GROMACS .gro file of C-alpha atoms in nm:
model
  237
    1UNK     CA    1   0.000   0.000   0.000
    2UNK     CA    2   0.285   0.237   0.089
    3UNK     CA    3   0.460   0.190  -0.247
    4UNK     CA    4   0.133   0.218  -0.439
    5UNK     CA    5   0.073   0.559  -0.276
    6UNK     CA    6   0.424   0.671  -0.371
    7UNK     CA    7   0.369   0.545  -0.726
    8UNK     CA    8   0.048   0.751  -0.757
    9UNK     CA    9   0.215   1.061  -0.611
   10UNK     CA   10   0.509   1.024  -0.854
   11UNK     CA   11   0.272   0.994  -1.151
   12UNK     CA   12   0.071   1.295  -1.036
   13UNK     CA   13   0.381   1.508  -0.982
   14UNK     CA   14   0.515   1.410  -1.326
   15UNK     CA   15   0.186   1.512  -1.489
   16UNK     CA   16   0.180   1.849  -1.311
   17UNK     CA   17   0.545   1.913  -1.399
   18UNK     CA   18   0.478   1.832  -1.767
   19UNK     CA   19   0.187   2.074  -1.785
   20UNK     CA   20   0.342   2.368  -1.600
   21UNK     CA   21   0.720   2.353  -1.546
   22UNK     CA   22   0.834   2.158  -1.855
   23UNK     CA   23   0.615   2.359  -2.089
   24UNK     CA   24   0.784   2.682  -1.976
   25UNK     CA   25   1.133   2.530  -1.997
   26UNK     CA   26   1.077   2.395  -2.350
   27UNK     CA   27   0.942   2.731  -2.467
   28UNK     CA   28   1.247   2.909  -2.326
   29UNK     CA   29   1.498   2.668  -2.483
   30UNK     CA   30   1.328   2.673  -2.822
   31UNK     CA   31   1.391   3.048  -2.833
   32UNK     CA   32   1.760   2.997  -2.757
   33UNK     CA   33   1.828   2.679  -2.955
   34UNK     CA   34   1.636   2.757  -3.270
   35UNK     CA   35   1.676   2.553  -3.590
   36UNK     CA   36   1.785   2.242  -3.396
   37UNK     CA   37   2.102   2.408  -3.260
   38UNK     CA   38   2.087   2.212  -2.932
   39UNK     CA   39   2.339   1.949  -3.035
   40UNK     CA   40   2.542   1.841  -2.731
   41UNK     CA   41   2.410   1.803  -2.374
   42UNK     CA   42   2.550   1.669  -2.046
   43UNK     CA   43   2.277   1.548  -1.808
   44UNK     CA   44   2.397   1.511  -1.447
   45UNK     CA   45   2.131   1.328  -1.247
   46UNK     CA   46   1.930   1.156  -1.520
   47UNK     CA   47   1.681   0.988  -1.282
   48UNK     CA   48   1.414   0.838  -1.513
   49UNK     CA   49   1.512   1.037  -1.823
   50UNK     CA   50   1.273   1.328  -1.777
   51UNK     CA   51   1.523   1.587  -1.904
   52UNK     CA   52   1.642   1.366  -2.190
   53UNK     CA   53   1.283   1.337  -2.313
   54UNK     CA   54   1.246   1.715  -2.279
   55UNK     CA   55   1.562   1.785  -2.480
   56UNK     CA   56   1.436   1.554  -2.755
   57UNK     CA   57   1.135   1.785  -2.793
   58UNK     CA   58   1.380   2.063  -2.880
   59UNK     CA   59   1.600   1.855  -3.111
   60UNK     CA   60   1.532   1.484  -3.166
   61UNK     CA   61   1.892   1.436  -3.286
   62UNK     CA   62   2.064   1.588  -2.983
   63UNK     CA   63   2.365   1.397  -2.850
   64UNK     CA   64   2.338   1.337  -2.474
   65UNK     CA   65   2.579   1.200  -2.216
   66UNK     CA   66   2.407   1.128  -1.885
   67UNK     CA   67   2.516   1.031  -1.533
   68UNK     CA   68   2.293   0.833  -1.296
   69UNK     CA   69   2.440   0.672  -0.979
   70UNK     CA   70   2.127   0.474  -0.882
   71UNK     CA   71   2.195   0.122  -1.023
   72UNK     CA   72   1.830   0.019  -1.060
   73UNK     CA   73   1.741   0.341  -1.243
   74UNK     CA   74   2.053   0.302  -1.458
   75UNK     CA   75   1.935  -0.044  -1.572
   76UNK     CA   76   1.596   0.098  -1.667
   77UNK     CA   77   1.759   0.385  -1.859
   78UNK     CA   78   1.976   0.145  -2.059
   79UNK     CA   79   1.661  -0.040  -2.170
   80UNK     CA   80   1.466   0.279  -2.234
   81UNK     CA   81   1.728   0.429  -2.467
   82UNK     CA   82   1.879   0.109  -2.608
   83UNK     CA   83   1.777   0.200  -2.963
   84UNK     CA   84   1.918   0.553  -2.957
   85UNK     CA   85   2.289   0.561  -3.041
   86UNK     CA   86   2.312   0.932  -2.954
   87UNK     CA   87   2.235   0.873  -2.586
   88UNK     CA   88   2.505   0.736  -2.354
   89UNK     CA   89   2.434   0.680  -1.984
   90UNK     CA   90   2.699   0.612  -1.720
   91UNK     CA   91   2.629   0.448  -1.383
   92UNK     CA   92   2.829   0.720  -1.207
   93UNK     CA   93   2.772   1.021  -0.987
   94UNK     CA   94   2.944   1.358  -1.030
   95UNK     CA   95   3.125   1.551  -0.758
   96UNK     CA   96   3.440   1.755  -0.691
   97UNK     CA   97   3.686   1.467  -0.736
   98UNK     CA   98   3.705   1.113  -0.872
   99UNK     CA   99   3.642   0.845  -0.609
  100UNK     CA  100   3.352   0.702  -0.409
  101UNK     CA  101   3.074   0.876  -0.216
  102UNK     CA  102   2.791   0.761   0.007
  103UNK     CA  103   2.464   0.773  -0.186
  104UNK     CA  104   2.132   0.818  -0.005
  105UNK     CA  105   1.857   0.646  -0.204
  106UNK     CA  106   1.527   0.816  -0.119
  107UNK     CA  107   1.199   0.626  -0.121
  108UNK     CA  108   1.092   0.889  -0.376
  109UNK     CA  109   1.394   0.833  -0.600
  110UNK     CA  110   1.376   1.181  -0.753
  111UNK     CA  111   1.509   1.308  -0.418
  112UNK     CA  112   1.806   1.071  -0.391
  113UNK     CA  113   2.156   1.215  -0.371
  114UNK     CA  114   2.483   1.261  -0.184
  115UNK     CA  115   2.359   1.508   0.077
  116UNK     CA  116   2.225   1.395   0.414
  117UNK     CA  117   1.864   1.490   0.488
  118UNK     CA  118   1.788   1.749   0.755
  119UNK     CA  119   1.509   1.578   0.948
  120UNK     CA  120   1.419   1.899   1.135
  121UNK     CA  121   1.326   2.071   0.807
  122UNK     CA  122   0.960   2.172   0.778
  123UNK     CA  123   0.967   2.078   0.409
  124UNK     CA  124   1.097   1.729   0.497
  125UNK     CA  125   0.816   1.689   0.752
  126UNK     CA  126   0.557   1.806   0.498
  127UNK     CA  127   0.696   1.578   0.226
  128UNK     CA  128   0.690   1.279   0.461
  129UNK     CA  129   0.329   1.349   0.551
  130UNK     CA  130   0.230   1.362   0.183
  131UNK     CA  131   0.406   1.030   0.121
  132UNK     CA  132   0.241   0.877   0.428
  133UNK     CA  133   0.565   0.776   0.600
  134UNK     CA  134   0.781   0.891   0.890
  135UNK     CA  135   1.065   1.129   0.806
  136UNK     CA  136   1.325   0.876   0.925
  137UNK     CA  137   1.198   0.632   0.661
  138UNK     CA  138   1.256   0.866   0.366
  139UNK     CA  139   1.595   0.705   0.301
  140UNK     CA  140   1.538   0.354   0.169
  141UNK     CA  141   1.904   0.254   0.121
  142UNK     CA  142   2.257   0.388   0.169
  143UNK     CA  143   2.555   0.265  -0.032
  144UNK     CA  144   2.878   0.386  -0.189
  145UNK     CA  145   2.893   0.467  -0.561
  146UNK     CA  146   3.169   0.572  -0.799
  147UNK     CA  147   3.186   0.945  -0.875
  148UNK     CA  148   3.387   1.154  -1.119
  149UNK     CA  149   3.478   1.518  -1.165
  150UNK     CA  150   3.326   1.638  -1.493
  151UNK     CA  151   3.656   1.805  -1.587
  152UNK     CA  152   3.809   1.457  -1.603
  153UNK     CA  153   3.540   1.337  -1.846
  154UNK     CA  154   3.497   1.635  -2.078
  155UNK     CA  155   3.747   1.729  -2.345
  156UNK     CA  156   3.878   2.089  -2.347
  157UNK     CA  157   3.831   2.131  -2.723
  158UNK     CA  158   3.469   2.015  -2.742
  159UNK     CA  159   3.179   2.262  -2.728
  160UNK     CA  160   2.890   2.177  -2.496
  161UNK     CA  161   2.561   2.353  -2.555
  162UNK     CA  162   2.412   2.275  -2.216
  163UNK     CA  163   2.499   2.107  -1.887
  164UNK     CA  164   2.194   2.022  -1.674
  165UNK     CA  165   2.258   1.945  -1.307
  166UNK     CA  166   1.994   1.799  -1.073
  167UNK     CA  167   2.174   1.646  -0.776
  168UNK     CA  168   1.966   1.740  -0.473
  169UNK     CA  169   2.189   1.986  -0.289
  170UNK     CA  170   2.523   1.866  -0.433
  171UNK     CA  171   2.539   2.124  -0.714
  172UNK     CA  172   2.833   2.320  -0.572
  173UNK     CA  173   3.056   2.012  -0.564
  174UNK     CA  174   2.961   1.916  -0.920
  175UNK     CA  175   3.048   2.268  -1.040
  176UNK     CA  176   3.381   2.263  -0.854
  177UNK     CA  177   3.463   1.939  -1.031
  178UNK     CA  178   3.362   2.093  -1.364
  179UNK     CA  179   3.566   2.411  -1.332
  180UNK     CA  180   3.901   2.245  -1.263
  181UNK     CA  181   3.995   2.317  -1.622
  182UNK     CA  182   3.848   2.525  -1.904
  183UNK     CA  183   3.566   2.364  -2.104
  184UNK     CA  184   3.370   2.547  -2.375
  185UNK     CA  185   3.016   2.551  -2.229
  186UNK     CA  186   2.732   2.776  -2.344
  187UNK     CA  187   2.468   2.723  -2.074
  188UNK     CA  188   2.442   2.560  -1.731
  189UNK     CA  189   2.104   2.467  -1.580
  190UNK     CA  190   2.071   2.349  -1.220
  191UNK     CA  191   1.804   2.296  -0.959
  192UNK     CA  192   1.785   2.519  -0.651
  193UNK     CA  193   1.612   2.418  -0.327
  194UNK     CA  194   1.503   2.731  -0.138
  195UNK     CA  195   1.458   2.529   0.179
  196UNK     CA  196   1.674   2.349   0.434
  197UNK     CA  197   1.601   1.996   0.321
  198UNK     CA  198   1.969   1.894   0.330
  199UNK     CA  199   2.210   1.935   0.620
  200UNK     CA  200   2.523   2.055   0.442
  201UNK     CA  201   2.406   2.195   0.109
  202UNK     CA  202   2.593   2.510   0.003
  203UNK     CA  203   2.409   2.844   0.000
  204UNK     CA  204   2.283   2.960  -0.340
  205UNK     CA  205   2.486   3.283  -0.321
  206UNK     CA  206   2.807   3.081  -0.298
  207UNK     CA  207   2.709   2.877  -0.606
  208UNK     CA  208   2.640   3.201  -0.793
  209UNK     CA  209   2.983   3.337  -0.694
  210UNK     CA  210   3.150   3.023  -0.829
  211UNK     CA  211   2.960   3.053  -1.157
  212UNK     CA  212   3.035   3.427  -1.188
  213UNK     CA  213   3.405   3.365  -1.122
  214UNK     CA  214   3.402   3.125  -1.419
  215UNK     CA  215   3.221   3.365  -1.652
  216UNK     CA  216   2.860   3.247  -1.611
  217UNK     CA  217   2.575   3.484  -1.528
  218UNK     CA  218   2.209   3.422  -1.451
  219UNK     CA  219   1.977   3.431  -1.750
  220UNK     CA  220   1.646   3.274  -1.646
  221UNK     CA  221   1.468   3.125  -1.344
  222UNK     CA  222   1.182   2.878  -1.390
  223UNK     CA  223   0.982   2.766  -1.088
  224UNK     CA  224   0.880   2.405  -1.040
  225UNK     CA  225   0.512   2.331  -0.993
  226UNK     CA  226   0.557   2.212  -0.632
  227UNK     CA  227   0.772   2.311  -0.334
  228UNK     CA  228   1.004   2.611  -0.316
  229UNK     CA  229   1.221   2.479  -0.597
  230UNK     CA  230   1.352   2.656  -0.907
  231UNK     CA  231   1.565   2.569  -1.206
  232UNK     CA  232   1.812   2.845  -1.289
  233UNK     CA  233   1.987   2.882  -1.625
  234UNK     CA  234   2.325   3.055  -1.643
  235UNK     CA  235   2.488   3.172  -1.968
  236UNK     CA  236   2.857   3.206  -2.045
  237UNK     CA  237   2.956   3.563  -2.129
   0.00000   0.00000   0.00000
């Protein structure tokens, strides 16, 4: 019964996001990447492929390299995109350095990540109530996964149209790993939680400073259809 409730909530959230949030994001990107100019994308935190499917609505021939540390989701992604040679998924996380990190698999897998949950957060309490479980039961599993710094994966001479980062409070570490060397990147999109859901997540202002120091400046903010969560797009100047 518990998992059926979570399944229904996930489906409902996905529907609401498609109608409100994704529609706005697609409209914005179609203005920027006109005439199928969205050619090369890095997707950090693929989850179930929501962003990959969105990018295909902008350009069906876009080349995408994705990172998903959850092994069960990774297996599903491999099957889902097995017939598309322009999509490559790695069963890896992204962080500041290469190595291993403890991964917290949330019962609502969209919220899984490397940051420890703050159980005193009002948003965590509200989320738990919606899911019909106790806050302490939000984390279903904990295990170590392999992680890489994006600067070790990307080639300096290649041009990347967009890097999308959705890593539940671990964005700062992913960006630090990215900016270890110069990569030609046009846009960076990442999710911002305006709450205290995670214990050690870095303040948004510090993330902005890191982006500004590397030549990226805020272009657009698009609010999600639930929670105090935004996606922010930064452009290289």
